[in-house]
Protein backbone atom coordinates (compact mmCIF):
# COMPACT_ATOMS: atom_id res chain seq x y z
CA UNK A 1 8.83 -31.47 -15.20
CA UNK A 2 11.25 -30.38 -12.58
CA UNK A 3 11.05 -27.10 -13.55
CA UNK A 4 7.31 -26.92 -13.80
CA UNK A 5 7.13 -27.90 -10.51
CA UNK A 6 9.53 -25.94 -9.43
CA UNK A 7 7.38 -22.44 -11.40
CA UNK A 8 4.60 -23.83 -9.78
CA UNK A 9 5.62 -24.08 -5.94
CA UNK A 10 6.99 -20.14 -6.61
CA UNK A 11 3.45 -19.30 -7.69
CA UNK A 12 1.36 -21.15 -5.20
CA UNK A 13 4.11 -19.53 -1.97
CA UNK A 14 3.95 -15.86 -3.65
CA UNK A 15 0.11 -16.47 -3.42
CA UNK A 16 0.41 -17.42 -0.34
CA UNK A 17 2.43 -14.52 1.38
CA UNK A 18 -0.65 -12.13 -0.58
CA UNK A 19 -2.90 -13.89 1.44
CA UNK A 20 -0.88 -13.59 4.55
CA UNK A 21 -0.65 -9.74 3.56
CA UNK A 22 -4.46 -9.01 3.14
CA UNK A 23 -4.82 -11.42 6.05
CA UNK A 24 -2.91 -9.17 8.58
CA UNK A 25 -4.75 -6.11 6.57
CA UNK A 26 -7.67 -7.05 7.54
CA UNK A 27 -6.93 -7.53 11.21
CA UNK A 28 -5.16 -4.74 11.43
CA UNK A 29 -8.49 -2.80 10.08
CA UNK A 30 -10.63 -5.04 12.14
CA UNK A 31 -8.59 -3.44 16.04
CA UNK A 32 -9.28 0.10 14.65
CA UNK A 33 -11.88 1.66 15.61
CA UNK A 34 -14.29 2.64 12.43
CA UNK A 35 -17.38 4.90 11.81
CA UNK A 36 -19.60 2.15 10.37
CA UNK A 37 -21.71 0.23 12.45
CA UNK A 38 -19.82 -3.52 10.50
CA UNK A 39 -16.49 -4.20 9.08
CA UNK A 40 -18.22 -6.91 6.33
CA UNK A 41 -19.73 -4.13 4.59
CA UNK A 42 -17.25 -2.10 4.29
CA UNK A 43 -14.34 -4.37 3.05
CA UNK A 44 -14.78 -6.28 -0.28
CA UNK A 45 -11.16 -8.05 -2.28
CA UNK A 46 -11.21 -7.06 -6.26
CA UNK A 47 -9.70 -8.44 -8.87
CA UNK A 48 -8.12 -12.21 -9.58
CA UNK A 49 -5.04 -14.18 -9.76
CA UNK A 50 -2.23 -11.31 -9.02
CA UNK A 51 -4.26 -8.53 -9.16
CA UNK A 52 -5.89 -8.73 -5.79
CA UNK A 53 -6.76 -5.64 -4.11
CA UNK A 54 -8.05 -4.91 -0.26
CA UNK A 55 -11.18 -2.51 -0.96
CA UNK A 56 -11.97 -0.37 2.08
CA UNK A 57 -15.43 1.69 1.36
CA UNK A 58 -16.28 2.73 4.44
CA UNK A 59 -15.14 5.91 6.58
CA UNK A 60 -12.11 4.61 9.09
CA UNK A 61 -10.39 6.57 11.86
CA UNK A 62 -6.85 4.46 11.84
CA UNK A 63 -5.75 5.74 15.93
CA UNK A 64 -2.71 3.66 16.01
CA UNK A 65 -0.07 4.10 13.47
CA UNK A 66 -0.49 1.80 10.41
CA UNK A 67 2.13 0.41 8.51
CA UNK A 68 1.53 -1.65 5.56
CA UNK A 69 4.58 -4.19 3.83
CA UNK A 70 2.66 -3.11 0.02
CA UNK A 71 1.04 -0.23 -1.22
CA UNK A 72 -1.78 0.97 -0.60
CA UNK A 73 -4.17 3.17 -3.02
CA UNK A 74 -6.83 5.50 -1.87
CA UNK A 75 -9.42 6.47 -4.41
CA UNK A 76 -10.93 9.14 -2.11
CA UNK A 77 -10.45 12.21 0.17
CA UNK A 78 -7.50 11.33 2.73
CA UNK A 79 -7.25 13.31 5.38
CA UNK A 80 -4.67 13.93 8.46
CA UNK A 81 -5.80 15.74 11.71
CA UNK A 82 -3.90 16.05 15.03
CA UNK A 83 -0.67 14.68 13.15
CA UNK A 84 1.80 14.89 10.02
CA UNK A 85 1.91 12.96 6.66
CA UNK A 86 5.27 11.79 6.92
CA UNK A 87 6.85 10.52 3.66
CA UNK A 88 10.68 8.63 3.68
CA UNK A 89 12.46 6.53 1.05
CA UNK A 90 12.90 3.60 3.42
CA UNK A 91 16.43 4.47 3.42
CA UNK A 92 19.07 6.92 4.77
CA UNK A 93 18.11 10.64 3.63
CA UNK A 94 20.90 10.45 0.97
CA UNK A 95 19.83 7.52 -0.57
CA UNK A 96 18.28 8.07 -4.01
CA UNK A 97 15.82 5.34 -5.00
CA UNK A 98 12.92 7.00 -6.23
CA UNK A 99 10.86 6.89 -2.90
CA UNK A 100 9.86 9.10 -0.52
CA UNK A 101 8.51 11.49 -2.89
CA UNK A 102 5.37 13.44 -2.91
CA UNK A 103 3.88 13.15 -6.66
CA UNK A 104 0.69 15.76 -7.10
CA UNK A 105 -0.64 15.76 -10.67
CA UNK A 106 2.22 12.87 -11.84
CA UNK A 107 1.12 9.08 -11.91
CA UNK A 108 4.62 7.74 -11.29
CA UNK A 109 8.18 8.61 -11.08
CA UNK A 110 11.20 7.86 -13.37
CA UNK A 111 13.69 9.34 -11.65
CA UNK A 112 15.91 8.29 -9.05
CA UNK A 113 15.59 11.01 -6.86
CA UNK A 114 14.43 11.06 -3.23
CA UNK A 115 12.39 13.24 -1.12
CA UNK A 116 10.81 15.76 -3.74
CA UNK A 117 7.44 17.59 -4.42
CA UNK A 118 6.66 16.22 -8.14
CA UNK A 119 3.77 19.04 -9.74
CA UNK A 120 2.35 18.02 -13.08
CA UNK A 121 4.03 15.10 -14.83
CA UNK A 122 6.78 17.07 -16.67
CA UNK A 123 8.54 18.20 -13.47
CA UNK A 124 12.64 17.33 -13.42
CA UNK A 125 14.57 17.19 -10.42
């Protein structure tokens, strides 16, 4: 029973820092300023259980610098003007964890480089 317990308190706190997460998403979103005349149409949350995600359909100028603590997937044009796309590992330059990369035409990275342009899905580095 302990254990159970025990499995269930992880589950119900890890569900519990997601909310926190999409919680601060969503304010974060909400002292942007946006293109569409309301927020509520624009934002919808997908999926169940762990499979939550933060659904943004509407066109959104971000003018402060976002940062996000879990990925984030866009489904749609992204575009950058006035600034740079700046990609980093999270790390020192010489650290080699398999972020910081720029994958075009690859789903995912097996590799432990850092700081590459990945073409197509059979590249090497």
């Amino acid at each position: 029973k302990e254990v159970a317990i025990s499995t269930l308190e992880g589950a119900v706190s890890k569900l519990s820092d997601d909310n926190d997460v999409l919680r601060n998403e969503l304010i974060s979103i909400r002292t942007r300023r946006t293109q569409a005349t309301s927020l509520s149409g624009c934002l919808n949350v997908v999926g169940s259980g762990r499979r939550k995600e933060l659904v943004v359909k509407c066109k959104t100028d971000l003018t402060k610098q976002a940062q996000f603590r879990k990925s984030v997937r866009i489904k749609d044009d992204l575009s950058v003007t006035g600034g740079n796309l700046m990609i980093s590992n999270g790390k020192d330059f010489d650290v080699l964890n398999g972020k910081g990369n720029l994958l075009i035409g690859a789903n995912e990275v097996f590799q432990n480089g850092a700081h590459n342009i990945v073409l197509g899905s059979s590249n090497i580095f």
